[in-house]
Amino acid sequence: MWEIYRHIPSREVFTLWAALSAIATHTYADIEYNTAILLNAPKPAYDTSQARPALRLNKPAIGSINSLGQLAGMGDAGSNLLPKDTRPFFYDPAQHTAANLGDLTGDFAFQSVSPRNDLSKATDLNDAGWVVGLSSTSTTIGVTDDRPFLWFDDDANHANTPGEMRQLNLNPGAAYGSALRVNNNNQVLIHGDTGLYRASFSLGAGVLTETTTRSFIAPAADIADMNDLGNVAYTAGSAAYVWRDLNNNNTADVNETTQIPFMSAVSPNAAVYAINNAGQVAGTMRNDNAREIGFIWTDLDNDNTVDFTDANGNGFFEWNETSNEVLRFSGAGGLNTSIGNTFVFDINDHGTAIGGYFNGSDRKAFVHDTLTGIRYLDDLVDPAFTLNLREADAINNAGVISAVGRAPGVDTNQLVLLTPPATPIDGDLDGDGFVGINDLNLVLGNWNQTTPPGATQGDPSGDGFVGIEDLNTVLGNWNAGTPPGDAQRSVPEPGGLAMFF
């Protein structure tokens, strides 16, 4: 289990370990939208103040959101002809700026009538702000004008500057290609007519260098995602796969690729859209009625196999069969998959997933976690918010969601950023948003004392006594949160203290 955490910082490892431990004690089954759960569940008032940012793009379609809440995607260049006249864009909510990245020809201009039908788009970005995507001056996808690119804001002016968009080499033997994903280890998924490859890069002094031989993953891919370990989930035709480089040789060896099982012999179809750093995979399976059923797969025993009870003995994960590793989004009521479709488009490292339920003209965005189940995002925003949230496309580890909204009676989609309310951090006794020396002093200063009910003088457990349990809470969450000032930024781990269990 610990192999998957080799390159992840210790605090994030603890979070992932806790999430997987909770999952391991939870038996997965088919789930449904439950109104009783919704009524009793906490209703976070998602902040919509950053909804509909002033992008000079009429129809945004978001590709990705990073830990800073920055977005990469595509939008039209002013002619309202998506997807036939698009440009990649990069949006920074902290700066309230949107950069039109144009294409490798240097076309950054917004034009009411474009001389070309460009299909350029940004598909992903990492926490360093690297943006990858497709640059094209063609009228159709899959021709020699398609080129993979990587963009970085070298001069930090929050706009595209000539030279900041770099053309990436095509895959071996390829005539065209596009960059699909980039992770926080500077690995890029590049696809073209000769297959799907993983490449690694470094960027210094404005020079982009490819650092290793490319890893061949699969002959084809329609959709793909990659986590920070370089594990890849991809869809090829009607089938979905997950590749993990188990022996770290940068090659997709036999037994390293897992196929997601089909639900139905009548409609054998599956797709994957996301893989998180805990290795959880999200996507859809198609049932006998040709309806899409969203799912999350967690490889609990780390055997690189989707385990299920194949009661019918035919290799299909059918409706009447169960799995402790697979959660399927289905059922009566809000998610009526006999007449509608459910898609899970993204999942963050805490296991919170987002997606959409589509039933004809009825489209609803949802969020799901293991504690409260599925909730429609329309129910979690201010009732005065005028857009109907139709689809959630991306979520980061802070819980910020990128969604698509539409005003009643209007056919134009608008970008919506949903920011969850701040949640208290265990061990943050002084309420400054950071667990550090001040909180430890509160525990030690009140050691072996009783406290009034509800007080926080060193008693995060709330049992009325300051002791070992409270000390462990502070030490177990040490350095969690954001330091309020420079005084605590250099506080080391409390190496001289040990946690007591």
Coordinates of C-alpha atoms in Angstrom, one line a residue:
M1 CA 0.0 0.0 0.0
W2 CA 2.8 2.4 0.9
E3 CA 4.4 2.1 -2.5
I4 CA 1.8 4.4 -4.0
Y5 CA 2.7 7.2 -1.6
R6 CA 6.5 7.3 -2.3
H7 CA 6.4 10.7 -3.9
I8 CA 3.6 12.3 -1.9
P9 CA 4.3 14.7 1.0
S10 CA 3.8 13.2 4.5
R11 CA 0.8 15.3 5.4
E12 CA -1.0 14.3 2.1
V13 CA -0.1 10.7 2.7
F14 CA -1.9 10.9 6.1
T15 CA -5.0 12.3 4.5
L16 CA -5.0 9.7 1.8
W17 CA -4.4 6.9 4.3
A18 CA -7.3 8.1 6.4
A19 CA -9.6 8.3 3.4
L20 CA -8.7 4.8 2.3
S21 CA -9.0 3.4 5.8
A22 CA -12.6 4.8 5.9
I23 CA -13.3 3.3 2.5
A24 CA -12.0 -0.1 3.6
T25 CA -14.6 -0.3 6.3
H26 CA -17.4 0.7 4.0
T27 CA -19.2 -2.0 1.9
Y28 CA -19.9 -0.6 -1.5
A29 CA -23.2 -1.2 -3.1
D30 CA -25.5 0.5 -5.7
I31 CA -26.5 3.9 -4.3
E32 CA -29.3 6.2 -5.1
Y33 CA -30.2 9.9 -4.5
N34 CA -31.9 9.7 -1.1
T35 CA -34.1 12.6 -0.1
A36 CA -34.0 11.6 3.6
I37 CA -30.2 11.7 3.6
L38 CA -30.3 15.1 1.8
L39 CA -32.7 16.7 4.3
N40 CA -30.5 15.6 7.3
A41 CA -27.1 16.2 5.7
P42 CA -25.1 19.3 6.2
K43 CA -25.8 21.8 3.5
P44 CA -22.6 23.7 2.7
A45 CA -23.5 27.1 1.3
Y46 CA -21.2 27.0 -1.7
D47 CA -19.8 30.5 -2.4
T48 CA -20.8 31.6 -5.9
S49 CA -19.1 35.0 -5.8
Q50 CA -16.6 33.8 -8.4
A51 CA -19.2 32.4 -10.6
R52 CA -19.4 33.8 -14.1
P53 CA -15.9 35.4 -14.0
A54 CA -15.4 38.1 -16.6
L55 CA -13.9 35.8 -19.2
R56 CA -13.9 37.2 -22.7
L57 CA -15.2 33.8 -23.8
N58 CA -18.8 33.1 -24.5
K59 CA -19.1 29.4 -24.0
P60 CA -16.4 28.0 -21.6
A61 CA -15.9 24.3 -21.4
I62 CA -13.6 23.6 -18.5
G63 CA -10.9 21.0 -18.9
S64 CA -9.2 21.1 -15.4
I65 CA -8.8 22.9 -12.1
N66 CA -5.6 22.9 -10.0
S67 CA -5.0 23.3 -6.3
L68 CA -4.9 27.1 -6.6
G69 CA -8.3 27.1 -8.3
Q70 CA -6.8 28.1 -11.7
L71 CA -8.6 26.8 -14.7
A72 CA -7.6 25.6 -18.2
G73 CA -10.1 24.9 -20.9
M74 CA -11.6 26.1 -24.1
G75 CA -13.8 28.9 -25.3
D76 CA -14.9 30.5 -28.5
A77 CA -13.0 33.3 -30.0
G78 CA -16.0 35.5 -30.4
S79 CA -18.0 33.9 -33.2
N80 CA -20.2 31.6 -31.0
L81 CA -19.3 28.6 -33.1
L82 CA -18.0 26.1 -30.5
P83 CA -16.5 23.7 -31.0
K84 CA -15.6 24.9 -34.6
D85 CA -13.9 28.2 -33.6
T86 CA -12.2 27.9 -30.2
R87 CA -9.1 29.0 -28.3
P88 CA -7.4 27.6 -25.2
F89 CA -7.7 29.7 -22.1
F90 CA -6.1 29.9 -18.7
Y91 CA -8.0 31.6 -15.9
D92 CA -6.5 32.7 -12.6
P93 CA -9.2 33.6 -10.0
A94 CA -6.7 35.2 -7.6
Q95 CA -5.8 37.7 -10.4
H96 CA -9.3 37.7 -12.0
T97 CA -7.5 37.3 -15.4
A98 CA -8.1 35.1 -18.3
A99 CA -5.4 34.5 -20.9
N100 CA -6.4 33.6 -24.4
L101 CA -3.6 31.2 -25.5
G102 CA -4.4 31.2 -29.2
D103 CA -2.4 28.6 -31.0
L104 CA 1.2 27.8 -32.1
T105 CA 0.8 30.2 -35.0
G106 CA 0.6 33.1 -32.5
D107 CA -3.1 33.9 -33.1
F108 CA -4.2 35.4 -29.8
A109 CA -6.9 37.7 -31.2
F110 CA -10.6 37.6 -30.5
Q111 CA -12.4 38.1 -33.8
S112 CA -16.0 38.4 -34.7
V113 CA -15.4 36.4 -37.8
S114 CA -12.5 34.0 -37.7
P115 CA -10.5 33.4 -40.9
R116 CA -10.1 29.8 -39.8
N117 CA -12.1 27.2 -38.0
D118 CA -9.7 26.5 -35.2
L119 CA -10.1 23.6 -32.9
S120 CA -7.5 24.5 -30.4
K121 CA -8.1 23.8 -26.7
A122 CA -6.4 23.5 -23.3
T123 CA -7.0 20.2 -21.7
D124 CA -5.2 20.2 -18.3
L125 CA -2.9 22.2 -16.0
N126 CA -0.8 21.3 -12.9
D127 CA -0.2 23.2 -9.7
A128 CA 2.9 24.9 -11.2
G129 CA 0.7 26.5 -13.8
W130 CA 1.8 24.3 -16.8
V131 CA -1.0 24.2 -19.3
V132 CA -1.2 21.5 -22.0
G133 CA -3.5 21.0 -24.9
L134 CA -4.1 20.9 -28.6
S135 CA -3.1 23.6 -31.2
S136 CA -4.9 23.3 -34.5
T137 CA -5.7 25.4 -37.5
S138 CA -7.8 22.7 -39.1
T139 CA -11.5 22.3 -39.7
T140 CA -11.6 18.7 -38.4
I141 CA -9.9 16.8 -35.6
G142 CA -7.2 14.2 -36.4
V143 CA -5.1 15.8 -39.2
T144 CA -1.6 16.9 -39.6
D145 CA -2.2 20.4 -38.3
D146 CA -2.9 19.1 -34.8
R147 CA 0.0 19.6 -32.5
P148 CA 0.5 19.1 -28.7
F149 CA 1.5 22.2 -26.8
L150 CA 2.7 23.2 -23.3
W151 CA 2.2 26.8 -22.1
F152 CA 3.7 28.5 -19.1
D153 CA 3.4 32.1 -18.0
D154 CA 7.2 32.8 -18.1
D155 CA 6.9 36.6 -17.4
A156 CA 4.1 36.2 -14.9
N157 CA 2.0 38.9 -16.7
H158 CA -1.2 36.7 -16.6
A159 CA -1.4 36.9 -20.4
N160 CA -0.1 35.0 -23.3
T161 CA 3.3 36.3 -24.6
P162 CA 5.0 35.1 -27.8
G163 CA 7.3 32.2 -27.0
E164 CA 5.4 30.9 -24.0
M165 CA 3.5 28.3 -25.9
R166 CA 5.9 25.5 -26.8
Q167 CA 5.2 22.8 -29.3
L168 CA 5.8 19.3 -28.0
N169 CA 7.3 16.6 -30.2
L170 CA 4.9 14.2 -31.7
N171 CA 4.9 10.6 -30.5
P172 CA 7.2 8.2 -32.4
G173 CA 6.0 7.7 -36.0
A174 CA 3.0 10.0 -35.5
A175 CA 1.6 12.5 -38.0
Y176 CA -0.5 14.5 -35.5
G177 CA -1.2 14.6 -31.8
S178 CA -2.4 16.5 -28.7
A179 CA -1.4 16.7 -25.1
L180 CA -4.1 15.4 -22.8
R181 CA -2.9 15.7 -19.2
V182 CA 0.0 17.0 -17.1
N183 CA 0.7 16.0 -13.5
N184 CA 2.6 17.6 -10.6
N185 CA 5.7 15.6 -11.5
N186 CA 5.8 17.3 -14.9
Q187 CA 4.7 14.2 -16.8
V188 CA 2.5 14.8 -19.9
L189 CA 0.1 12.4 -21.6
I190 CA 0.4 12.8 -25.4
H191 CA -1.9 11.1 -27.8
G192 CA -1.7 10.8 -31.6
D193 CA -2.3 8.4 -34.5
T194 CA 0.4 6.0 -33.2
G195 CA -1.0 5.7 -29.7
L196 CA -1.0 7.1 -26.1
Y197 CA 2.4 7.9 -24.5
R198 CA 3.7 9.4 -21.3
A199 CA 6.5 11.9 -21.5
S200 CA 8.5 13.8 -18.8
F201 CA 9.8 17.4 -19.0
S202 CA 11.8 20.0 -17.1
L203 CA 11.4 23.7 -17.6
G204 CA 14.3 26.1 -16.7
A205 CA 15.2 29.6 -17.8
G206 CA 12.4 29.4 -20.3
V207 CA 13.7 26.3 -21.9
L208 CA 11.6 23.2 -22.0
T209 CA 13.5 19.9 -22.1
E210 CA 12.2 16.3 -22.5
T211 CA 14.0 14.3 -19.9
T212 CA 13.3 10.6 -20.5
T213 CA 12.3 8.2 -23.2
R214 CA 8.5 8.2 -23.7
S215 CA 6.5 5.4 -22.2
F216 CA 4.1 3.7 -24.6
I217 CA 0.8 3.0 -22.8
A218 CA -1.8 2.0 -25.4
P219 CA -2.5 2.0 -29.2
A220 CA -5.4 4.4 -28.8
A221 CA -7.2 6.6 -26.3
D222 CA -10.4 8.7 -26.5
I223 CA -10.2 10.0 -23.0
A224 CA -7.4 9.9 -20.5
D225 CA -6.3 11.1 -17.0
M226 CA -3.1 10.7 -15.0
N227 CA -2.3 11.1 -11.3
D228 CA 0.9 12.4 -9.8
L229 CA 2.4 8.8 -9.6
G230 CA 2.1 8.6 -13.4
N231 CA -0.8 6.0 -13.3
V232 CA -3.1 6.4 -16.2
A233 CA -6.8 5.8 -16.7
Y234 CA -8.0 5.8 -20.3
T235 CA -10.9 5.0 -22.6
A236 CA -10.3 3.3 -25.9
G237 CA -13.4 2.8 -28.0
S238 CA -16.0 1.2 -25.8
A239 CA -13.6 -0.1 -23.2
A240 CA -11.9 1.5 -20.1
Y241 CA -8.5 0.7 -18.7
V242 CA -6.2 1.6 -15.9
W243 CA -2.4 1.3 -16.2
R244 CA 0.0 1.3 -13.2
D245 CA 3.7 1.0 -13.7
L246 CA 4.1 -1.6 -11.0
N247 CA 7.8 -2.3 -11.7
N248 CA 8.7 1.4 -12.4
N249 CA 10.3 0.5 -15.8
N250 CA 8.3 3.2 -17.7
T251 CA 6.7 0.5 -19.9
A252 CA 3.2 -0.9 -20.0
D253 CA 4.1 -4.5 -19.3
V254 CA 1.8 -7.5 -19.2
N255 CA -0.4 -7.6 -16.1
E256 CA 0.0 -3.9 -15.4
T257 CA -3.1 -2.8 -17.3
T258 CA -6.6 -3.5 -15.8
Q259 CA -9.8 -3.4 -17.8
I260 CA -12.9 -2.1 -16.1
P261 CA -15.5 -4.8 -16.5
F262 CA -18.6 -4.3 -18.6
M263 CA -22.0 -4.3 -16.9
S264 CA -23.9 -5.7 -19.9
A265 CA -23.5 -8.2 -22.7
V266 CA -26.2 -6.3 -24.5
S267 CA -24.4 -2.9 -24.3
P268 CA -20.8 -3.6 -23.5
N269 CA -19.4 -0.1 -22.9
A270 CA -17.4 1.6 -20.2
A271 CA -15.5 4.8 -19.9
V272 CA -13.1 6.4 -17.3
Y273 CA -12.7 10.1 -16.8
A274 CA -10.5 10.5 -13.7
I275 CA -7.9 8.8 -11.4
N276 CA -6.8 10.5 -8.2
N277 CA -3.6 10.2 -6.2
A278 CA -5.2 7.4 -4.0
G279 CA -5.7 5.4 -7.2
Q280 CA -9.5 5.7 -7.2
V281 CA -11.0 5.7 -10.7
A282 CA -14.2 7.4 -11.7
G283 CA -16.2 6.9 -14.9
T284 CA -19.3 5.2 -16.3
M285 CA -20.6 1.7 -17.1
R286 CA -23.5 1.1 -19.5
N287 CA -26.4 -1.1 -18.4
D288 CA -28.8 -3.3 -20.4
N289 CA -31.0 -0.3 -21.1
A290 CA -28.0 1.5 -22.7
R291 CA -28.0 4.0 -19.9
E292 CA -24.8 5.3 -18.4
I293 CA -24.2 4.4 -14.7
G294 CA -21.5 6.5 -13.0
F295 CA -19.0 4.5 -10.8
I296 CA -16.0 4.8 -8.5
W297 CA -13.5 1.9 -8.2
T298 CA -11.2 1.6 -5.2
D299 CA -8.6 -1.2 -5.5
L300 CA -8.9 -2.0 -1.8
D301 CA -6.6 -5.1 -1.8
N302 CA -4.2 -3.4 -4.3
D303 CA -4.3 -6.5 -6.6
N304 CA -4.8 -4.4 -9.8
T305 CA -8.1 -6.2 -10.4
V306 CA -11.7 -5.1 -10.2
D307 CA -13.1 -7.6 -7.7
F308 CA -16.8 -8.5 -7.9
T309 CA -19.0 -11.5 -7.3
D310 CA -19.5 -13.0 -10.8
A311 CA -22.5 -15.0 -9.8
N312 CA -23.5 -15.6 -13.4
G313 CA -20.0 -16.7 -14.3
N314 CA -19.9 -14.7 -17.6
G315 CA -17.3 -12.0 -16.8
F316 CA -19.8 -9.2 -16.8
F317 CA -20.4 -7.1 -13.7
E318 CA -24.2 -7.3 -14.0
W319 CA -26.9 -5.4 -12.2
N320 CA -27.6 -8.2 -9.7
E321 CA -23.9 -8.7 -8.8
T322 CA -22.0 -6.8 -6.1
S323 CA -18.6 -5.6 -5.3
N324 CA -16.9 -4.2 -2.2
E325 CA -14.6 -2.2 -4.5
V326 CA -17.1 -0.5 -6.9
L327 CA -19.7 2.1 -6.0
R328 CA -22.3 2.5 -8.8
F329 CA -24.5 5.5 -9.0
S330 CA -28.1 4.4 -9.6
G331 CA -31.5 3.9 -8.1
A332 CA -35.0 5.4 -8.0
G333 CA -35.9 9.0 -7.4
G334 CA -33.4 11.6 -8.4
L335 CA -31.0 9.3 -10.2
N336 CA -33.5 7.2 -12.2
T337 CA -31.2 5.3 -14.5
S338 CA -34.0 3.5 -16.2
I339 CA -34.7 6.8 -18.1
G340 CA -31.5 8.9 -17.4
N341 CA -27.7 8.8 -17.4
T342 CA -25.3 9.4 -14.6
F343 CA -21.7 10.5 -15.2
V344 CA -18.9 10.8 -12.7
F345 CA -16.4 13.2 -14.3
D346 CA -13.8 13.8 -11.5
I347 CA -12.7 12.7 -8.1
N348 CA -10.3 14.5 -5.7
D349 CA -7.8 12.9 -3.4
H350 CA -10.3 12.8 -0.5
G351 CA -12.7 10.7 -2.5
T352 CA -15.2 13.5 -3.2
A353 CA -16.7 13.0 -6.7
I354 CA -18.6 15.3 -9.0
G355 CA -20.6 14.8 -12.2
G356 CA -24.0 15.1 -13.8
Y357 CA -27.4 13.4 -14.1
F358 CA -28.9 13.8 -17.6
N359 CA -32.5 12.9 -18.5
G360 CA -33.4 14.5 -21.7
S361 CA -33.7 18.2 -21.1
D362 CA -33.3 17.7 -17.3
R363 CA -29.7 18.1 -16.4
K364 CA -28.4 18.4 -12.9
A365 CA -24.8 18.7 -11.4
F366 CA -24.1 16.7 -8.3
V367 CA -21.4 16.2 -5.7
H368 CA -20.8 12.9 -3.8
D369 CA -18.9 11.8 -0.7
T370 CA -19.1 8.7 1.4
L371 CA -20.6 10.5 4.5
T372 CA -23.6 12.3 2.9
G373 CA -24.0 10.5 -0.5
I374 CA -25.2 12.4 -3.5
R375 CA -26.4 16.0 -3.4
Y376 CA -27.5 18.2 -6.2
L377 CA -25.4 21.4 -6.4
D378 CA -28.6 23.5 -7.1
D379 CA -29.6 22.6 -3.5
L380 CA -26.3 23.7 -2.1
V381 CA -26.1 27.3 -3.3
D382 CA -28.0 30.4 -2.4
P383 CA -31.6 30.1 -3.7
A384 CA -31.2 33.6 -5.2
F385 CA -28.5 32.2 -7.6
T386 CA -30.1 32.5 -11.0
L387 CA -28.3 29.7 -12.9
N388 CA -29.3 26.1 -13.1
L389 CA -26.2 24.0 -12.5
R390 CA -26.3 21.4 -15.2
E391 CA -22.9 19.6 -15.0
A392 CA -19.9 19.5 -12.7
D393 CA -16.6 18.9 -14.6
A394 CA -13.7 19.2 -12.2
I395 CA -12.9 19.4 -8.4
N396 CA -9.7 20.1 -6.6
N397 CA -8.5 18.9 -3.2
A398 CA -9.8 22.1 -1.6
G399 CA -13.3 21.1 -2.8
V400 CA -13.6 23.9 -5.3
I401 CA -15.8 22.8 -8.1
S402 CA -15.9 23.9 -11.7
A403 CA -19.4 23.6 -13.1
V404 CA -21.5 24.7 -16.0
G405 CA -24.6 26.8 -15.4
R406 CA -27.4 28.0 -17.6
A407 CA -30.1 30.6 -17.0
P408 CA -33.7 29.5 -17.5
G409 CA -34.7 29.8 -21.1
V410 CA -31.2 30.5 -22.3
D411 CA -29.1 28.1 -24.4
T412 CA -25.7 29.5 -23.4
N413 CA -23.6 27.8 -20.8
Q414 CA -21.7 29.8 -18.3
L415 CA -18.7 28.9 -16.1
V416 CA -19.5 28.6 -12.4
L417 CA -16.9 28.3 -9.7
L418 CA -18.3 26.9 -6.4
T419 CA -16.1 27.4 -3.3
P420 CA -17.1 25.3 -0.2
P421 CA -17.2 27.0 3.2
A422 CA -14.0 26.7 5.3
T423 CA -14.1 23.7 7.6
P424 CA -12.5 23.7 11.1
I425 CA -9.2 21.9 11.3
D426 CA -8.8 19.3 14.0
G427 CA -6.2 20.6 16.5
D428 CA -6.6 24.3 15.5
L429 CA -7.5 25.4 19.0
D430 CA -6.9 29.1 18.5
G431 CA -8.9 29.3 15.3
D432 CA -6.2 30.8 13.2
G433 CA -6.5 28.2 10.4
F434 CA -3.2 26.5 11.3
V435 CA -2.1 23.8 13.7
G436 CA 1.2 24.8 15.3
I437 CA 3.0 26.0 18.4
N438 CA 0.1 28.1 19.7
D439 CA -2.2 25.2 19.8
L440 CA 0.4 22.9 21.4
N441 CA 0.9 25.6 24.1
L442 CA -2.8 25.6 24.8
V443 CA -2.8 21.9 25.5
L444 CA 0.4 22.0 27.6
G445 CA -0.8 25.1 29.4
N446 CA -4.0 23.4 30.5
W447 CA -2.5 19.9 31.0
N448 CA -4.5 17.7 33.4
Q449 CA -7.1 20.4 33.9
T450 CA -10.8 20.2 33.5
T451 CA -12.5 22.6 31.1
P452 CA -16.1 23.9 30.9
P453 CA -18.4 22.1 28.4
G454 CA -17.8 23.4 24.9
A455 CA -14.6 25.3 25.7
T456 CA -11.5 24.8 23.6
Q457 CA -8.8 25.5 26.2
G458 CA -6.6 22.7 25.1
D459 CA -9.5 20.2 24.9
P460 CA -10.2 19.5 21.2
S461 CA -11.8 16.1 22.2
G462 CA -14.5 18.0 24.1
D463 CA -14.5 15.5 27.0
G464 CA -13.9 18.2 29.6
F465 CA -10.3 17.1 30.4
V466 CA -7.0 18.0 28.8
G467 CA -4.9 15.0 28.4
I468 CA -3.2 12.5 26.0
E469 CA -6.1 12.4 23.5
D470 CA -6.0 16.2 23.1
L471 CA -2.2 16.2 22.7
N472 CA -2.4 13.5 20.0
T473 CA -5.0 15.5 18.1
V474 CA -2.7 18.5 17.9
L475 CA 0.4 16.4 17.0
G476 CA -1.5 14.3 14.5
N477 CA -2.5 17.4 12.6
W478 CA 0.7 19.3 13.1
N479 CA 1.3 21.9 10.3
A480 CA -2.2 21.4 8.9
G481 CA -3.7 24.5 7.4
T482 CA -2.1 27.8 6.3
P483 CA 0.4 29.5 8.6
P484 CA -1.1 33.0 9.5
G485 CA 2.3 34.7 9.5
D486 CA 6.1 34.3 9.0
A487 CA 6.6 33.5 12.7
Q488 CA 5.1 30.0 12.2
R489 CA 6.2 29.3 8.7
S490 CA 9.5 27.8 9.9
V491 CA 8.1 25.8 12.8
P492 CA 9.6 22.3 12.5
E493 CA 7.8 19.0 13.1
P494 CA 7.7 18.4 16.9
G495 CA 10.4 15.8 16.8
G496 CA 11.0 15.8 20.5
L497 CA 7.4 14.8 21.2
A498 CA 5.8 11.4 20.5
M499 CA 2.2 10.6 19.9
F500 CA 0.7 8.2 22.4
F501 CA -1.9 5.7 21.2

